[in-house]
Amino acid sequence: MTPARKAALSRAALTIIGWGVALWVFFPILWMAMTGFKSEIDAVSTPPKFFFHPTLASYHEVFERANYWHFAINSIVISVLGTIVALLFSVPCAYAMAFSPTKRTRGTLLWMLSTKMLPPVGVLVPIYILARNAGLLDTRTGLVIVYVLMNLPITVWMLFTFFKEVPREILEAGRMDGATRLGEVWHVLLPLSLPGVASTALLSLILSWNESFWSLNLTSSNAAPLPSFIASFSSPEGLFFGKLSAASTLAVAPILVFGWLSQKQLVRGLTFGAVK
Amino acid sequence: MANVTLQNVRKTYAGGNETIKGVSLTVENREFVVFVGPSGCGKSTLLRMIAGLEDITSGDLLIDGVRANEQQPAERGLAMVFQSYALYPHMTVEDNMGFALKLASVAKDERHSKVMDAARILQLEPWLKHKPGQLSGGQRQRVAIGRAIVRNPKVFLFDEPLSNLDAALRGQMRVELTSLHRKLGATTIYVTHDQIEAMTMADKIVVLRAGNVEQVGAPLELYHRPANLFVAGFIGAPKMNLLEARVLQVAADSVTVSALGQTFVIPVRPDGVTAGDGVTLGIRPEHLLHVSEGTLGGVVTLSERLGSLTILHVKSDDGTMLVVQTAGSDTTDVGAHVRLALPTDSAHLFRADGDALPHVAPRPLGPSHSGGGSDIPAAQTEHFHA
């Protein structure tokens, strides 16, 4: 076999593997979207049906039974606010850690990360009681606070890594030019690490959007975001896969479209600094 | 413009590590001062302390007589050019140069005219709308200098600004910087590890080692009257020959030593040495003379011919390696036997603690007597004592 042929074959093999993995990951989402357009009978038939007569019945019923927009607006407000607040805390935090590290910086970063290893259910009772006593149960504010705390370790870590890539001398040049600390961050650091900041914000947004544990436990109706909307179709009278799938599709659709639009930025940010 | 005074300035890091150990010096108005020393000597730290990028642990920094220790970098009225240029990559050349004025809320028109003035001086006009990434290394360096000029600072600080450039460009920028300094008449503090930059650009050189000032003086003063072994070895290329010697006899105006198996009477004052002391005899390569009547013998082991001068590496009869620099294209082959003369009034003598013994008749520094490598023909008739 010639080397050129070998290379072509291995390229073909890689393409097949790539598509295989992509399908493997994407299939459940595809199946969910398909099931949303099936009748309830088709949805539970065995063997599963790939070809069926599409219907909007499930969507009609979903819209009739629950106020989708109420949940969707909650989701948007909570995840956007949560992301903004998380960035407001994590930018100065990561700036300090990246440019004025002490001997405790590493330990602090690891400790922050370690909090992500704790199962959330472990702190459910204390957080629930704190939220109740503060009058934050079933409020957007309560959920924003919890999401900020939940995402801070990740946003600080990501920003820290991106900021580390910015040469210290450029910030010092800014300081010589008369920039205050805030000016240094605003005029120099943030523009320079914009791809990184954008991908951090996107990730925080996606994580907040998809979060279900805290939203189910800390909200009931007023502040309930989309995960509660999905959950409301799974509990009372057994599982109706058609309606559940339609609701789920509606819940993930906005973030899916958003993710699709911003994927270039996201990938660029996540690989920023990895190749240098 | 301004003067800068350091009074017993020290820098100690958190771990108790002292990197600047009590530096006192004055940079006069319009003076071009170069901090030079091996890496890790503290020269950049000292510059950054003046800039305000590093805290001063103790001692005073005075700019125009006003204590500036606690002032923010921008309040000190200094501008700094960094080794890596440290341009803002997301801004155009014009915005880079005008950034300080923008932060100082200078009106747009005035900002533009100041940037244009600087761009004209540095021939950057065609590049004003470009981003730094589109420029060559030399152009980026000019932008960094332009950014400093635009602010009209009291003092320019340069932190190894030419070390990222290739050799040819470095030579060109050296000349440009020197003429720029003439034109602007700005007080300048320049850090480098390159002694050629130090020798060619400075009005005054400060030699630093391990956080201490070893010697301060004009370039030729350091070259011809090094205060100690370190400065003698650091300034000058090729390096001064430093030979082990022993004091045989001491007189009021000379010290007789034995070195290379011979006896030399060096016209220095015998401060703090007595017969029997171990000392170091120093002689610059261009002061060792390759002449047939020389008293020292040796074999050439390597010959570096640079055209205008030739550097011979000679193994002397007693096994010591000597470096000899001669003017012109010396055609002596490797393996040839040579005779060398050591003119004793060009020689230096250093005590065991490293300090130089003062010459009885210090070598003149003025251009009429000519220092450095250009005086070899004169030296051949002048100093024949060996």
mmCIF file of C-alpha atoms in Angstrom, chain B residues 28-248:
data_model
loop_
_atom_site.group_PDB
_atom_site.id
_atom_site.type_symbol
_atom_site.label_atom_id
_atom_site.label_comp_id
_atom_site.label_asym_id
_atom_site.label_seq_id
_atom_site.Cartn_x
_atom_site.Cartn_y
_atom_site.Cartn_z
ATOM 1 C CA GLU B 28 20.976 64.234 35.906
ATOM 2 C CA ASN B 29 18.620 66.192 33.697
ATOM 3 C CA ARG B 30 18.976 65.200 30.003
ATOM 4 C CA GLU B 31 21.426 62.456 30.886
ATOM 5 C CA PHE B 32 21.396 59.047 29.175
ATOM 6 C CA VAL B 33 22.114 56.515 31.899
ATOM 7 C CA VAL B 34 22.503 52.818 31.199
ATOM 8 C CA PHE B 35 22.037 50.109 33.828
ATOM 9 C CA VAL B 36 24.100 47.151 32.784
ATOM 10 C CA GLY B 37 24.912 43.845 34.385
ATOM 11 C CA PRO B 38 24.520 40.105 33.978
ATOM 12 C CA SER B 39 21.044 38.598 34.097
ATOM 13 C CA GLY B 40 19.636 38.472 37.602
ATOM 14 C CA CYS B 41 21.678 41.474 38.772
ATOM 15 C CA GLY B 42 18.533 43.480 39.537
ATOM 16 C CA LYS B 43 18.810 46.050 36.756
ATOM 17 C CA SER B 44 15.282 45.471 35.456
ATOM 18 C CA THR B 45 13.874 45.364 38.985
ATOM 19 C CA LEU B 46 15.521 48.695 39.722
ATOM 20 C CA LEU B 47 14.013 50.196 36.562
ATOM 21 C CA ARG B 48 10.592 48.821 37.437
ATOM 22 C CA MET B 49 10.896 50.321 40.914
ATOM 23 C CA ILE B 50 11.574 53.719 39.344
ATOM 24 C CA ALA B 51 8.614 53.159 36.997
ATOM 25 C CA GLY B 52 6.323 52.277 39.888
ATOM 26 C CA LEU B 53 5.626 48.737 38.726
ATOM 27 C CA GLU B 54 7.437 47.323 41.764
ATOM 28 C CA ASP B 55 7.184 48.612 45.323
ATOM 29 C CA ILE B 56 10.238 50.111 46.946
ATOM 30 C CA THR B 57 10.854 48.299 50.233
ATOM 31 C CA SER B 58 12.965 51.071 51.757
ATOM 32 C CA GLY B 59 14.886 54.154 50.697
ATOM 33 C CA ASP B 60 13.705 57.138 48.685
ATOM 34 C CA LEU B 61 13.024 57.714 45.031
ATOM 35 C CA LEU B 62 13.068 61.406 44.134
ATOM 36 C CA ILE B 63 11.893 62.677 40.772
ATOM 37 C CA ASP B 64 12.765 66.364 40.388
ATOM 38 C CA GLY B 65 13.404 66.408 44.110
ATOM 39 C CA VAL B 66 9.947 65.150 45.028
ATOM 40 C CA ARG B 67 9.571 61.827 46.783
ATOM 41 C CA ALA B 68 7.729 59.521 44.404
ATOM 42 C CA ASN B 69 7.753 56.181 46.273
ATOM 43 C CA GLU B 70 3.999 56.178 46.789
ATOM 44 C CA GLN B 71 2.963 57.724 43.463
ATOM 45 C CA GLN B 72 1.133 55.646 40.891
ATOM 46 C CA PRO B 73 3.160 54.887 37.740
ATOM 47 C CA ALA B 74 1.237 57.406 35.641
ATOM 48 C CA GLU B 75 1.589 60.154 38.265
ATOM 49 C CA ARG B 76 5.360 59.927 38.109
ATOM 50 C CA GLY B 77 5.396 61.340 34.597
ATOM 51 C CA LEU B 78 7.605 58.599 33.212
ATOM 52 C CA ALA B 79 7.195 56.558 30.057
ATOM 53 C CA MET B 80 8.489 53.062 29.608
ATOM 54 C CA VAL B 81 9.439 51.017 26.568
ATOM 55 C CA PHE B 82 9.254 47.302 27.266
ATOM 56 C CA GLN B 83 11.428 44.501 25.933
ATOM 57 C CA SER B 84 8.447 42.781 24.320
ATOM 58 C CA TYR B 85 7.125 46.170 23.067
ATOM 59 C CA ALA B 86 3.881 45.446 24.994
ATOM 60 C CA LEU B 87 1.740 47.138 22.357
ATOM 61 C CA TYR B 88 -2.017 46.780 22.619
ATOM 62 C CA PRO B 89 -2.681 44.210 19.884
ATOM 63 C CA HIS B 90 -6.349 45.132 19.522
ATOM 64 C CA MET B 91 -5.668 48.813 18.811
ATOM 65 C CA THR B 92 -4.281 50.517 15.727
ATOM 66 C CA VAL B 93 -0.865 52.130 15.836
ATOM 67 C CA GLU B 94 -2.547 55.517 16.216
ATOM 68 C CA ASP B 95 -4.684 54.321 19.133
ATOM 69 C CA ASN B 96 -1.696 52.656 20.743
ATOM 70 C CA MET B 97 0.243 55.883 20.663
ATOM 71 C CA GLY B 98 -2.704 57.997 21.758
ATOM 72 C CA PHE B 99 -3.982 55.702 24.513
ATOM 73 C CA ALA B 100 -2.346 57.585 27.387
ATOM 74 C CA LEU B 101 -3.755 60.889 26.098
ATOM 75 C CA LYS B 102 -7.188 59.337 25.732
ATOM 76 C CA LEU B 103 -7.073 58.149 29.342
ATOM 77 C CA ALA B 104 -5.997 61.646 30.343
ATOM 78 C CA SER B 105 -9.090 62.992 28.512
ATOM 79 C CA VAL B 106 -7.090 65.006 25.996
ATOM 80 C CA ALA B 107 -9.318 66.333 23.213
ATOM 81 C CA LYS B 108 -9.358 64.291 20.035
ATOM 82 C CA ASP B 109 -7.799 66.948 17.791
ATOM 83 C CA GLU B 110 -4.927 67.611 20.137
ATOM 84 C CA ARG B 111 -4.403 63.890 20.562
ATOM 85 C CA HIS B 112 -4.268 63.417 16.828
ATOM 86 C CA SER B 113 -1.744 66.197 16.301
ATOM 87 C CA LYS B 114 0.526 64.872 19.059
ATOM 88 C CA VAL B 115 0.397 61.365 17.621
ATOM 89 C CA MET B 116 1.167 62.782 14.175
ATOM 90 C CA ASP B 117 4.165 64.671 15.527
ATOM 91 C CA ALA B 118 5.586 61.525 17.080
ATOM 92 C CA ALA B 119 4.779 59.483 13.984
ATOM 93 C CA ARG B 120 6.684 62.005 11.858
ATOM 94 C CA ILE B 121 9.769 61.785 14.071
ATOM 95 C CA LEU B 122 9.683 57.991 13.924
ATOM 96 C CA GLN B 123 8.581 57.701 10.281
ATOM 97 C CA LEU B 124 5.478 55.798 11.247
ATOM 98 C CA GLU B 125 2.963 57.879 9.281
ATOM 99 C CA PRO B 126 2.118 55.178 6.707
ATOM 100 C CA TRP B 127 1.340 52.684 9.469
ATOM 101 C CA LEU B 128 -1.000 54.646 11.704
ATOM 102 C CA LYS B 129 -4.104 52.689 10.714
ATOM 103 C CA HIS B 130 -2.395 49.280 10.997
ATOM 104 C CA LYS B 131 -2.567 46.904 13.939
ATOM 105 C CA PRO B 132 0.729 45.986 15.653
ATOM 106 C CA GLY B 133 0.443 42.415 14.325
ATOM 107 C CA GLN B 134 0.919 43.711 10.783
ATOM 108 C CA LEU B 135 4.208 45.439 11.549
ATOM 109 C CA SER B 136 7.796 44.207 11.592
ATOM 110 C CA GLY B 137 9.791 43.982 14.804
ATOM 111 C CA GLY B 138 11.592 47.263 14.158
ATOM 112 C CA GLN B 139 8.339 49.078 13.384
ATOM 113 C CA ARG B 140 6.703 47.726 16.545
ATOM 114 C CA GLN B 141 9.663 48.947 18.530
ATOM 115 C CA ARG B 142 9.185 52.401 16.975
ATOM 116 C CA VAL B 143 5.510 52.366 17.917
ATOM 117 C CA ALA B 144 6.476 51.524 21.487
ATOM 118 C CA ILE B 145 8.895 54.460 21.480
ATOM 119 C CA GLY B 146 6.229 56.650 19.875
ATOM 120 C CA ARG B 147 3.792 55.735 22.616
ATOM 121 C CA ALA B 148 6.386 56.990 25.091
ATOM 122 C CA ILE B 149 7.165 60.198 23.166
ATOM 123 C CA VAL B 150 3.515 61.201 22.814
ATOM 124 C CA ARG B 151 3.170 61.465 26.570
ATOM 125 C CA ASN B 152 6.015 63.978 26.713
ATOM 126 C CA PRO B 153 7.398 62.303 29.838
ATOM 127 C CA LYS B 154 9.909 63.682 32.296
ATOM 128 C CA VAL B 155 12.017 60.560 31.976
ATOM 129 C CA PHE B 156 12.164 57.755 29.405
ATOM 130 C CA LEU B 157 12.681 54.266 30.756
ATOM 131 C CA PHE B 158 13.859 51.514 28.415
ATOM 132 C CA ASP B 159 13.886 47.872 29.499
ATOM 133 C CA GLU B 160 16.154 45.962 27.118
ATOM 134 C CA PRO B 161 14.303 47.433 24.147
ATOM 135 C CA LEU B 162 16.527 46.019 21.429
ATOM 136 C CA SER B 163 17.032 42.457 22.578
ATOM 137 C CA ASN B 164 14.179 41.061 20.463
ATOM 138 C CA LEU B 165 15.616 42.511 17.250
ATOM 139 C CA ASP B 166 18.113 40.883 14.926
ATOM 140 C CA ALA B 167 21.703 42.067 14.960
ATOM 141 C CA ALA B 168 21.516 44.388 11.928
ATOM 142 C CA LEU B 169 18.332 46.092 13.107
ATOM 143 C CA ARG B 170 19.734 46.379 16.610
ATOM 144 C CA GLY B 171 22.710 48.314 15.299
ATOM 145 C CA GLN B 172 20.416 50.618 13.343
ATOM 146 C CA MET B 173 18.010 51.176 16.250
ATOM 147 C CA ARG B 174 20.962 51.928 18.535
ATOM 148 C CA VAL B 175 21.942 54.801 16.291
ATOM 149 C CA GLU B 176 18.328 55.960 15.961
ATOM 150 C CA LEU B 177 17.773 55.916 19.709
ATOM 151 C CA THR B 178 20.958 57.870 20.346
ATOM 152 C CA SER B 179 20.035 60.535 17.808
ATOM 153 C CA LEU B 180 16.472 60.605 19.149
ATOM 154 C CA HIS B 181 17.887 61.258 22.593
ATOM 155 C CA ARG B 182 19.931 64.145 21.176
ATOM 156 C CA LYS B 183 16.855 65.545 19.451
ATOM 157 C CA LEU B 184 14.491 65.301 22.417
ATOM 158 C CA GLY B 185 17.079 65.960 25.104
ATOM 159 C CA ALA B 186 15.122 63.703 27.412
ATOM 160 C CA THR B 187 16.443 62.205 30.611
ATOM 161 C CA THR B 188 16.743 58.503 29.841
ATOM 162 C CA ILE B 189 17.341 55.383 31.876
ATOM 163 C CA TYR B 190 18.131 52.378 29.752
ATOM 164 C CA VAL B 191 18.547 48.788 30.911
ATOM 165 C CA THR B 192 20.565 46.311 28.910
ATOM 166 C CA HIS B 193 22.805 43.310 29.319
ATOM 167 C CA ASP B 194 24.564 44.226 26.093
ATOM 168 C CA GLN B 195 27.739 46.110 26.869
ATOM 169 C CA ILE B 196 28.009 47.406 23.304
ATOM 170 C CA GLU B 197 24.690 49.214 23.781
ATOM 171 C CA ALA B 198 25.930 50.472 27.120
ATOM 172 C CA MET B 199 29.271 51.704 25.772
ATOM 173 C CA THR B 200 27.878 53.352 22.647
ATOM 174 C CA MET B 201 24.746 55.016 23.996
ATOM 175 C CA ALA B 202 25.429 56.016 27.577
ATOM 176 C CA ASP B 203 26.552 59.285 29.071
ATOM 177 C CA LYS B 204 26.906 57.334 32.275
ATOM 178 C CA ILE B 205 26.953 53.597 32.908
ATOM 179 C CA VAL B 206 25.837 51.979 36.144
ATOM 180 C CA VAL B 207 27.246 48.479 36.498
ATOM 181 C CA LEU B 208 25.144 46.293 38.755
ATOM 182 C CA ARG B 209 25.858 42.918 40.246
ATOM 183 C CA ALA B 210 23.565 40.982 42.571
ATOM 184 C CA GLY B 211 21.642 44.111 43.595
ATOM 185 C CA ASN B 212 24.707 46.245 44.271
ATOM 186 C CA VAL B 213 26.191 49.063 42.238
ATOM 187 C CA GLU B 214 29.715 48.004 41.320
ATOM 188 C CA GLN B 215 30.718 51.199 39.551
ATOM 189 C CA VAL B 216 29.207 54.336 38.059
ATOM 190 C CA GLY B 217 30.989 56.297 35.373
ATOM 191 C CA ALA B 218 31.349 57.383 31.786
ATOM 192 C CA PRO B 219 31.852 54.490 29.356
ATOM 193 C CA LEU B 220 35.564 55.111 28.801
ATOM 194 C CA GLU B 221 36.127 55.649 32.505
ATOM 195 C CA LEU B 222 34.737 52.188 33.190
ATOM 196 C CA TYR B 223 36.772 50.794 30.362
ATOM 197 C CA HIS B 224 40.089 52.293 31.339
ATOM 198 C CA ARG B 225 39.688 52.580 35.095
ATOM 199 C CA PRO B 226 37.563 49.658 36.247
ATOM 200 C CA ALA B 227 37.028 49.876 39.985
ATOM 201 C CA ASN B 228 37.157 46.155 40.508
ATOM 202 C CA LEU B 229 37.601 42.739 38.951
ATOM 203 C CA PHE B 230 33.918 42.386 38.111
ATOM 204 C CA VAL B 231 33.713 45.605 36.092
ATOM 205 C CA ALA B 232 37.055 44.834 34.453
ATOM 206 C CA GLY B 233 35.773 41.457 33.329
ATOM 207 C CA PHE B 234 32.304 42.636 32.386
ATOM 208 C CA ILE B 235 33.144 45.700 30.299
ATOM 209 C CA GLY B 236 35.091 45.103 27.129
ATOM 210 C CA ALA B 237 34.966 42.458 24.430
ATOM 211 C CA PRO B 238 36.945 40.338 24.074
ATOM 212 C CA LYS B 239 37.246 40.119 27.834
ATOM 213 C CA MET B 240 40.249 41.455 29.730
ATOM 214 C CA ASN B 241 42.941 38.853 30.396
ATOM 215 C CA LEU B 242 42.928 38.179 34.126
ATOM 216 C CA LEU B 243 46.064 36.454 35.341
ATOM 217 C CA GLU B 244 47.060 35.062 38.691
ATOM 218 C CA ALA B 245 49.939 37.013 40.159
ATOM 219 C CA ARG B 246 51.895 37.320 43.394
ATOM 220 C CA VAL B 247 53.263 40.508 44.941
ATOM 221 C CA LEU B 248 57.059 40.455 45.164
#
